[in-house]
Amino acid sequence: MIDVLYFAWVRERIGLPREQVETEAGTVAALVDELRGREERYALAFSDLSALRVAVDQDLTDFDASLEGVREVAFFPPMTGG
Amino acid sequence: MIDVLYFAWVRERIGLPREQVETEAGTVAALVDELRGREERYALAFSDLSALRVAVDQDLTDFDASLEGVREVAFFPPMTGG
Amino acid sequence: MRIVVQEHAFDPGAEVNAFAAGRSDMGAIVTFSGVVRDDPSNPLQEMMIEHYPGMTEKALEQIATEAQARWSLSDVLVIHRFGRLRPGEQIMMVATAARHRKDAFEAAEYLMDYLKSRAPFWKKEQAASGAGWVAARDEDEDALTRW
Amino acid sequence: MRIVVQEHAFDPGAEVNAFAAGRSDMGAIVTFSGVVRDDPSNPLQEMMIEHYPGMTEKALEQIATEAQARWSLSDVLVIHRFGRLRPGEQIMMVATAARHRKDAFEAAEYLMDYLKSRAPFWKKEQAASGAGWVAARDEDEDALTRW
């Protein structure tokens, strides 16, 4: 069971800020594939991965990252702080 | 008649902050030569021109600068503001 | 080092005075403040800043710690707001203190470059023409390559 | 643009707040403050700053005007003190405001580089070991070559 978090327009497109996901995906990319298959709103949110960033257990990483032992995955657009 | 001003250690060596000088020197360098000839304290203050800066009518310039029409000449060490 | 992530407004003048107070070991203090900018051609009603609680603090601490490792700094301050802000309000500030100005300036620029693109904040603007998420600028990402 | 040369102390926090107050046309504000630094190995009693009244204001205005010509700035502030200062006291500050942070940072660094070597101020330190004029540093002169 992994906590999956969504921020900014990813959150708006999917329609919720976080959810618990039962998955056996080994990587972030495999998790994205599972989510895409769920519903149209997920497919839309994940249609262009180059427009997305991912954090695993609150560290920025990339879509190849392993999910072994991971508790929290977050998807969001490029950050615009400052 | 030109107002000649001295700042920082130049002022301390010469022993006064400003004076009026009657001169026909055509350049700053010629004025420095006249001042050097006056007394030991002037010779000392002007012994190393590379350690000095000069402003003519409140604009930084160099020792070749003309004194034509000039009202104020100032001598001082490199500046240390900020 | 002090890292603050908060919803309510802060007083940048009071913060910089507190940052400098009672210290004579540093000769140079640099601050950067980010302000919500209005656009007269498309008036801004408000800016909503979303962030990732937990990761935000962690990311800012990593960035500030890296700045302290790279430059000789006496102290670092980072304050960043989230929530609703109006035009002219202060979004965030960083402050750096060092013996020499070069360290203070470079560290402040480094903090800002990383904070822009590596701290999990997102801005949504509600303007006269409608609402929209602020897009990341390529030049902000490119700015990281200089460090 | 505001240029102030004064003997008495100023409040840098109040100055930066006043500089930013009521404006929403600028997104970025950078400040630099110079503080009288003490040296624990040779405690400083006081710093005496001498300047050239008339030329000082003229030089600072020229430097600030040049910064406004080189960068897109909403505003510039320069405050510099003269007279007797104690360790920990603020010597001077500059502030720059711009739409984008790059302009604000570069202009503030430019102001500081020129102010250090081209504005007629001289510092004399009275320390435990005796009194002496602060020597100009070669690296301050060298810093001008980058502009």
Coordinates of C-alpha atoms in Angstrom, one line a residue:
Chain A
M1 CA 0.0 0.0 0.0
I2 CA 1.5 3.3 -1.1
D3 CA 0.2 6.9 -0.4
V4 CA 0.0 8.6 -3.8
L5 CA -0.2 12.5 -3.7
Y6 CA -1.1 14.9 -6.4
F7 CA -0.4 18.6 -6.5
A8 CA -1.4 21.7 -8.6
W9 CA -3.0 20.8 -11.9
V10 CA -2.3 17.1 -11.5
R11 CA -4.5 17.2 -8.3
E12 CA -7.2 19.2 -10.2
R13 CA -7.3 16.8 -13.2
I14 CA -7.4 13.7 -11.0
G15 CA -9.8 15.3 -8.7
L16 CA -8.2 14.4 -5.4
P17 CA -5.1 15.4 -3.4
R18 CA -4.1 11.9 -2.2
E19 CA -5.2 8.3 -2.2
Q20 CA -3.9 5.0 -1.0
V21 CA -3.0 2.6 -3.8
E22 CA -2.6 -1.1 -3.6
T23 CA 0.1 -1.9 -6.1
E24 CA 2.8 -4.4 -6.9
A25 CA 4.5 -2.0 -9.4
G26 CA 8.3 -2.1 -9.1
T27 CA 8.9 1.4 -10.4
V28 CA 7.3 4.7 -10.6
A29 CA 6.8 4.2 -14.4
A30 CA 4.9 0.9 -13.7
L31 CA 2.7 2.7 -11.2
V32 CA 1.9 5.4 -13.7
D33 CA 0.9 2.7 -16.2
E34 CA -1.4 1.2 -13.7
L35 CA -3.0 4.5 -12.8
R36 CA -3.4 5.5 -16.5
G37 CA -5.4 2.3 -17.0
R38 CA -7.9 3.2 -14.3
E39 CA -9.9 6.0 -15.7
E40 CA -9.8 8.8 -18.3
R41 CA -8.9 11.5 -15.8
Y42 CA -5.8 9.5 -14.8
A43 CA -4.9 8.9 -18.5
L44 CA -5.2 12.7 -19.0
A45 CA -3.2 13.7 -16.0
F46 CA -0.4 11.3 -17.0
S47 CA -0.6 11.9 -20.8
D48 CA 2.7 13.8 -21.0
L49 CA 5.3 12.7 -18.5
S50 CA 7.8 15.3 -19.6
A51 CA 5.4 17.9 -18.0
L52 CA 5.5 16.0 -14.7
R53 CA 7.9 15.6 -11.8
V54 CA 7.9 12.9 -9.2
A55 CA 9.0 12.6 -5.6
V56 CA 9.5 9.3 -3.8
D57 CA 9.4 9.6 0.0
Q58 CA 9.7 13.4 -0.4
D59 CA 12.8 13.3 -2.5
L60 CA 12.7 14.4 -6.2
T61 CA 13.6 11.5 -8.4
D62 CA 12.7 10.2 -11.9
F63 CA 10.2 7.8 -13.4
D64 CA 12.7 4.9 -13.3
A65 CA 12.9 5.0 -9.5
S66 CA 12.2 1.8 -7.6
L67 CA 9.2 1.6 -5.4
E68 CA 10.7 -1.0 -3.1
G69 CA 10.1 -0.1 0.5
V70 CA 8.5 3.2 -0.6
R71 CA 5.6 4.7 1.5
E72 CA 4.8 7.9 -0.4
V73 CA 4.9 8.9 -4.1
A74 CA 3.9 12.4 -5.3
F75 CA 3.2 13.7 -8.8
F76 CA 3.2 17.3 -9.7
P77 CA 4.1 19.8 -12.4
P78 CA 7.5 21.6 -12.4
M79 CA 7.8 23.7 -9.3
T80 CA 7.4 27.5 -9.3
G81 CA 8.5 28.7 -5.9
G82 CA 10.2 31.9 -5.0
Chain B
M1 CA 43.6 80.1 -7.1
I2 CA 42.7 76.4 -6.6
D3 CA 41.1 74.7 -3.6
V4 CA 43.3 71.7 -2.8
L5 CA 41.7 69.0 -0.5
Y6 CA 43.4 66.1 1.3
F7 CA 41.7 63.1 2.7
A8 CA 42.5 60.1 5.0
W9 CA 46.3 59.6 5.5
V10 CA 47.1 62.2 2.9
R11 CA 45.3 64.7 5.1
E12 CA 47.1 63.4 8.2
R13 CA 50.6 63.6 6.6
I14 CA 50.1 67.1 5.3
G15 CA 48.4 68.1 8.5
L16 CA 45.4 70.0 7.0
P17 CA 42.2 69.1 5.2
R18 CA 42.2 71.8 2.6
E19 CA 44.1 74.9 1.5
Q20 CA 44.0 77.5 -1.3
V21 CA 46.9 77.3 -3.6
E22 CA 48.1 80.0 -6.0
T23 CA 49.5 78.1 -8.9
E24 CA 50.1 78.3 -12.6
A25 CA 50.5 74.5 -13.0
G26 CA 48.9 73.3 -16.1
T27 CA 48.3 69.7 -14.9
V28 CA 47.7 67.8 -11.7
A29 CA 51.2 66.3 -12.1
A30 CA 52.7 69.8 -12.3
L31 CA 50.8 70.9 -9.2
V32 CA 52.1 67.8 -7.3
D33 CA 55.6 68.8 -8.3
E34 CA 55.1 72.3 -6.8
L35 CA 53.6 70.9 -3.6
R36 CA 56.4 68.4 -3.2
G37 CA 58.9 71.3 -3.3
R38 CA 57.3 73.1 -0.5
E39 CA 58.1 71.1 2.6
E40 CA 59.1 67.6 3.7
R41 CA 55.5 66.7 4.8
Y42 CA 54.3 67.3 1.2
A43 CA 57.2 65.4 -0.3
L44 CA 56.3 62.5 2.0
A45 CA 52.6 62.6 1.2
F46 CA 53.3 62.6 -2.5
S47 CA 56.2 60.2 -2.5
D48 CA 54.4 57.4 -4.2
L49 CA 51.7 58.5 -6.7
S50 CA 50.6 54.9 -7.4
A51 CA 49.2 54.9 -3.8
L52 CA 47.2 58.1 -4.5
R53 CA 44.1 59.0 -6.4
V54 CA 43.0 62.4 -7.6
A55 CA 39.7 64.1 -8.2
V56 CA 39.4 67.3 -10.2
D57 CA 36.2 69.3 -9.6
Q58 CA 34.8 66.2 -7.8
D59 CA 35.4 63.7 -10.6
L60 CA 38.0 61.0 -10.4
T61 CA 40.7 61.5 -13.0
D62 CA 44.5 60.9 -13.4
F63 CA 47.6 62.9 -12.8
D64 CA 47.8 64.0 -16.5
A65 CA 44.5 65.9 -16.1
S66 CA 44.5 69.6 -17.1
L67 CA 43.9 72.2 -14.5
E68 CA 42.5 74.8 -16.9
G69 CA 39.4 76.3 -15.4
V70 CA 39.5 73.9 -12.4
R71 CA 38.4 75.2 -9.0
E72 CA 39.0 72.1 -6.8
V73 CA 41.6 69.3 -6.7
A74 CA 41.5 66.5 -4.1
F75 CA 44.2 64.0 -3.3
F76 CA 43.5 60.8 -1.3
P77 CA 44.3 57.1 -1.1
P78 CA 42.3 54.4 -2.9
M79 CA 38.7 54.5 -1.6
T80 CA 37.3 51.9 0.9
G81 CA 33.6 52.4 1.0
G82 CA 30.9 49.9 1.5
Chain C
M1 CA 20.0 28.4 9.9
R2 CA 16.3 29.1 10.1
I3 CA 13.7 27.8 7.7
V4 CA 10.1 28.9 8.0
V5 CA 7.1 27.8 5.9
Q6 CA 4.0 29.6 6.9
E7 CA 0.6 30.8 5.7
H8 CA 0.5 34.2 7.5
A9 CA 2.3 37.3 6.4
F10 CA 5.7 38.2 7.8
D11 CA 7.5 41.6 8.2
P12 CA 10.6 41.5 6.1
G13 CA 12.2 44.5 7.8
A14 CA 11.7 43.0 11.2
E15 CA 13.1 39.7 10.0
V16 CA 16.3 41.2 8.5
N17 CA 16.9 43.3 11.6
A18 CA 16.5 40.2 13.8
F19 CA 18.8 38.3 11.5
A20 CA 21.5 40.9 11.9
A21 CA 20.9 41.8 15.6
G22 CA 23.7 41.6 18.1
R23 CA 26.3 40.2 15.7
S24 CA 29.6 41.7 14.7
D25 CA 31.1 38.6 13.2
M26 CA 29.7 39.2 9.7
G27 CA 30.4 42.1 7.5
A28 CA 27.9 41.5 4.7
I29 CA 24.2 40.7 4.7
V30 CA 22.2 40.0 1.5
T31 CA 18.5 39.6 1.3
F32 CA 16.1 38.7 -1.5
S33 CA 12.4 39.3 -1.2
G34 CA 9.8 38.0 -3.7
V35 CA 6.7 40.1 -4.0
V36 CA 3.4 39.2 -5.7
R37 CA 3.6 41.3 -8.9
D38 CA 0.5 42.8 -10.5
D39 CA 0.0 43.2 -14.3
P40 CA -1.9 46.4 -15.2
S41 CA -3.0 44.8 -18.5
N42 CA -4.6 41.9 -16.7
P43 CA -5.1 42.8 -13.0
L44 CA -4.4 40.1 -10.6
Q45 CA -7.0 39.4 -7.9
E46 CA -5.0 36.9 -5.9
M47 CA -2.2 34.3 -6.0
M48 CA -2.7 30.9 -4.4
I49 CA 0.4 29.1 -3.4
E50 CA 0.2 25.3 -2.9
H51 CA 3.0 23.3 -1.4
Y52 CA 3.9 19.8 -0.2
P53 CA 4.0 19.9 3.6
G54 CA 6.9 17.8 4.8
M55 CA 8.8 17.8 1.6
T56 CA 8.9 21.6 1.4
E57 CA 10.8 21.9 4.7
K58 CA 13.1 19.0 3.8
A59 CA 13.9 20.5 0.4
L60 CA 14.5 24.0 1.8
E61 CA 16.8 22.6 4.5
Q62 CA 18.8 20.6 1.9
I63 CA 19.2 23.7 -0.3
A64 CA 20.3 25.9 2.7
T65 CA 22.7 23.2 4.0
E66 CA 24.3 22.9 0.5
A67 CA 24.7 26.7 0.4
Q68 CA 26.5 26.6 3.8
A69 CA 28.8 23.8 2.5
R70 CA 29.7 25.8 -0.6
W71 CA 30.2 29.2 0.9
S72 CA 31.6 30.6 4.1
L73 CA 28.4 31.8 5.7
S74 CA 27.6 33.0 9.3
D75 CA 23.9 32.4 8.9
V76 CA 21.0 31.6 6.5
L77 CA 17.3 32.5 6.7
V78 CA 14.6 31.2 4.4
I79 CA 10.9 32.2 4.8
H80 CA 8.3 31.1 2.3
R81 CA 4.5 31.6 2.5
F82 CA 1.7 29.4 1.1
G83 CA -2.0 30.1 0.8
R84 CA -3.8 33.2 -0.6
L85 CA -1.7 36.3 -1.3
R86 CA -2.7 39.6 -2.9
P87 CA -0.7 41.8 -5.2
G88 CA 2.1 43.6 -3.4
E89 CA 2.3 41.0 -0.6
Q90 CA 5.7 39.4 0.2
I91 CA 5.8 35.8 -0.9
M92 CA 9.2 34.9 0.5
M93 CA 12.6 36.0 1.5
V94 CA 16.1 34.7 1.9
A95 CA 18.9 36.3 3.8
T96 CA 22.6 35.3 3.9
A97 CA 25.3 36.6 6.2
A98 CA 29.0 36.3 5.6
R99 CA 32.3 38.0 6.3
H100 CA 32.6 39.0 2.7
R101 CA 30.0 40.3 0.2
K102 CA 30.9 37.8 -2.5
D103 CA 29.9 34.8 -0.4
A104 CA 26.7 36.5 0.8
F105 CA 25.7 37.5 -2.8
E106 CA 26.5 34.1 -4.4
A107 CA 24.8 32.1 -1.7
A108 CA 21.6 34.2 -1.9
E109 CA 21.5 33.7 -5.7
Y110 CA 22.1 30.0 -5.3
L111 CA 19.3 29.7 -2.7
M112 CA 16.9 31.5 -5.0
D113 CA 17.8 29.5 -8.1
Y114 CA 17.3 26.2 -6.2
L115 CA 14.2 27.4 -4.3
K116 CA 12.6 28.4 -7.6
S117 CA 12.9 25.0 -9.3
R118 CA 13.5 22.5 -6.5
A119 CA 11.3 23.4 -3.6
P120 CA 7.7 22.0 -4.0
F121 CA 5.7 25.2 -4.4
W122 CA 3.1 25.9 -7.1
K123 CA 1.4 29.2 -7.9
K124 CA -2.0 29.7 -9.3
E125 CA -3.1 33.2 -10.3
Q126 CA -6.6 34.4 -10.3
A127 CA -6.6 37.4 -12.7
A128 CA -9.2 39.5 -14.6
S129 CA -8.9 37.2 -17.6
G130 CA -9.3 33.9 -15.5
A131 CA -7.4 31.5 -13.4
G132 CA -4.3 29.6 -14.3
W133 CA -1.2 27.8 -12.9
V134 CA 2.0 29.7 -13.3
A135 CA 4.3 27.8 -15.8
A136 CA 7.8 27.1 -14.9
R137 CA 10.2 29.1 -17.0
D138 CA 13.0 27.4 -19.0
E139 CA 15.4 30.1 -17.8
D140 CA 14.8 29.2 -14.2
E141 CA 15.7 25.5 -14.9
D142 CA 18.7 26.7 -16.9
A143 CA 19.9 28.9 -14.1
L144 CA 20.8 25.8 -12.1
T145 CA 23.5 24.8 -14.6
R146 CA 25.8 27.6 -13.4
W147 CA 26.3 26.1 -10.0
Chain D
M1 CA 16.2 56.7 -6.8
R2 CA 17.2 57.8 -3.3
I3 CA 20.8 58.5 -2.2
V4 CA 21.4 59.3 1.4
V5 CA 24.8 60.2 3.0
Q6 CA 24.4 60.7 6.7
E7 CA 26.2 60.5 10.0
H8 CA 23.5 59.1 12.2
A9 CA 22.4 55.5 12.4
F10 CA 19.5 54.2 10.2
D11 CA 17.1 51.3 10.6
P12 CA 17.7 48.9 7.7
G13 CA 14.5 47.0 8.3
A14 CA 12.4 50.1 8.2
E15 CA 14.3 51.3 5.1
V16 CA 13.6 48.1 3.2
N17 CA 10.0 48.1 4.2
A18 CA 9.6 51.7 3.1
F19 CA 11.4 50.9 -0.2
A20 CA 8.9 48.1 -0.9
A21 CA 5.8 49.7 0.5
G22 CA 2.7 50.0 -1.6
R23 CA 4.2 48.8 -4.8
S24 CA 3.1 45.8 -6.9
D25 CA 5.1 46.5 -10.1
M26 CA 8.2 44.8 -8.9
G27 CA 8.6 41.1 -8.1
A28 CA 12.1 41.1 -6.7
I29 CA 13.9 43.2 -4.1
V30 CA 17.6 42.6 -3.2
T31 CA 19.3 44.4 -0.4
F32 CA 22.9 44.4 0.8
S33 CA 24.0 45.7 4.2
G34 CA 27.5 46.3 5.3
V35 CA 28.2 45.9 9.0
V36 CA 31.2 46.9 11.1
R37 CA 32.9 43.6 11.7
D38 CA 34.9 42.9 14.8
D39 CA 38.0 40.7 15.0
P40 CA 38.1 38.7 18.2
S41 CA 41.9 38.4 17.9
N42 CA 42.3 42.2 17.8
P43 CA 39.1 43.8 19.2
L44 CA 37.8 46.8 17.4
Q45 CA 37.0 49.9 19.4
E46 CA 35.5 52.0 16.7
M47 CA 35.6 52.7 13.0
M48 CA 35.9 56.3 11.7
I49 CA 34.6 56.8 8.2
E50 CA 35.8 59.9 6.4
H51 CA 34.2 61.1 3.1
Y52 CA 34.3 63.9 0.6
P53 CA 31.1 65.9 1.0
G54 CA 29.8 66.9 -2.4
M55 CA 31.8 64.4 -4.4
T56 CA 30.3 61.5 -2.4
E57 CA 26.7 62.3 -3.3
K58 CA 27.8 63.0 -6.9
A59 CA 29.7 59.7 -7.2
L60 CA 26.8 57.6 -5.7
E61 CA 24.3 59.2 -8.0
Q62 CA 26.5 58.5 -11.0
I63 CA 26.8 54.8 -9.9
A64 CA 23.1 54.4 -9.3
T65 CA 22.2 56.2 -12.6
E66 CA 24.6 53.8 -14.5
A67 CA 22.9 50.8 -12.8
Q68 CA 19.5 52.0 -13.9
A69 CA 20.8 52.4 -17.4
R70 CA 22.2 48.9 -17.5
W71 CA 19.4 47.0 -15.8
S72 CA 15.6 47.2 -15.9
L73 CA 15.0 48.5 -12.3
S74 CA 11.9 49.9 -10.7
D75 CA 13.9 51.7 -8.0
V76 CA 17.3 52.0 -6.3
L77 CA 18.3 53.0 -2.8
V78 CA 21.7 53.8 -1.4
I79 CA 22.4 54.8 2.2
H80 CA 26.0 55.3 3.5
R81 CA 27.1 56.6 6.9
F82 CA 30.2 58.5 7.9
G83 CA 31.7 59.4 11.2
R84 CA 32.2 57.1 14.2
L85 CA 30.7 53.6 14.2
R86 CA 31.0 50.7 16.6
P87 CA 31.3 47.0 15.9
G88 CA 28.0 45.5 14.8
E89 CA 26.6 48.9 13.5
Q90 CA 25.3 49.2 10.0
I91 CA 27.7 51.1 7.7
M92 CA 25.6 51.2 4.6
M93 CA 22.9 49.5 2.5
V94 CA 21.8 49.3 -1.0
A95 CA 18.5 48.1 -2.3
T96 CA 17.3 47.3 -5.8
A97 CA 13.9 46.5 -7.1
A98 CA 13.1 44.9 -10.4
R99 CA 10.5 42.7 -12.1
H100 CA 13.0 39.8 -12.3
R101 CA 15.5 38.6 -9.7
K102 CA 18.5 38.5 -12.1
D103 CA 18.3 42.3 -12.7
A104 CA 17.9 43.0 -9.0
F105 CA 20.8 40.8 -8.0
E106 CA 23.2 42.0 -10.7
A107 CA 22.4 45.7 -10.1
A108 CA 23.0 45.3 -6.4
E109 CA 26.4 43.6 -7.0
Y110 CA 27.3 46.3 -9.5
L111 CA 26.4 49.1 -7.0
M112 CA 28.5 47.4 -4.3
D113 CA 31.5 46.9 -6.5
Y114 CA 31.5 50.5 -7.7
L115 CA 30.6 51.9 -4.3
K116 CA 33.6 50.0 -2.7
S117 CA 36.2 51.5 -5.1
R118 CA 34.8 54.6 -6.7
A119 CA 32.8 56.4 -3.9
P120 CA 35.1 58.7 -1.8
F121 CA 34.9 57.0 1.6
W122 CA 37.9 56.0 3.7
K123 CA 37.8 53.9 6.9
K124 CA 40.1 54.2 9.9
E125 CA 40.0 51.5 12.5
Q126 CA 40.8 52.0 16.2
A127 CA 41.6 48.5 17.5
A128 CA 43.3 47.1 20.6
S129 CA 46.6 46.9 18.6
G130 CA 46.4 50.6 17.5
A131 CA 44.8 52.8 14.8
G132 CA 45.2 52.4 11.1
W133 CA 43.6 53.2 7.7
V134 CA 41.9 50.2 6.1
A135 CA 43.8 49.4 2.9
A136 CA 42.0 49.0 -0.4
R137 CA 42.0 45.3 -1.5
D138 CA 43.2 44.4 -4.9
E139 CA 40.3 42.1 -5.3
D140 CA 37.9 45.0 -4.9
E141 CA 39.5 46.8 -7.8
D142 CA 39.6 43.6 -9.8
A143 CA 35.9 43.1 -9.2
L144 CA 35.2 46.1 -11.5
T145 CA 36.6 44.4 -14.5
R146 CA 33.6 42.1 -14.8
W147 CA 31.2 44.9 -15.6

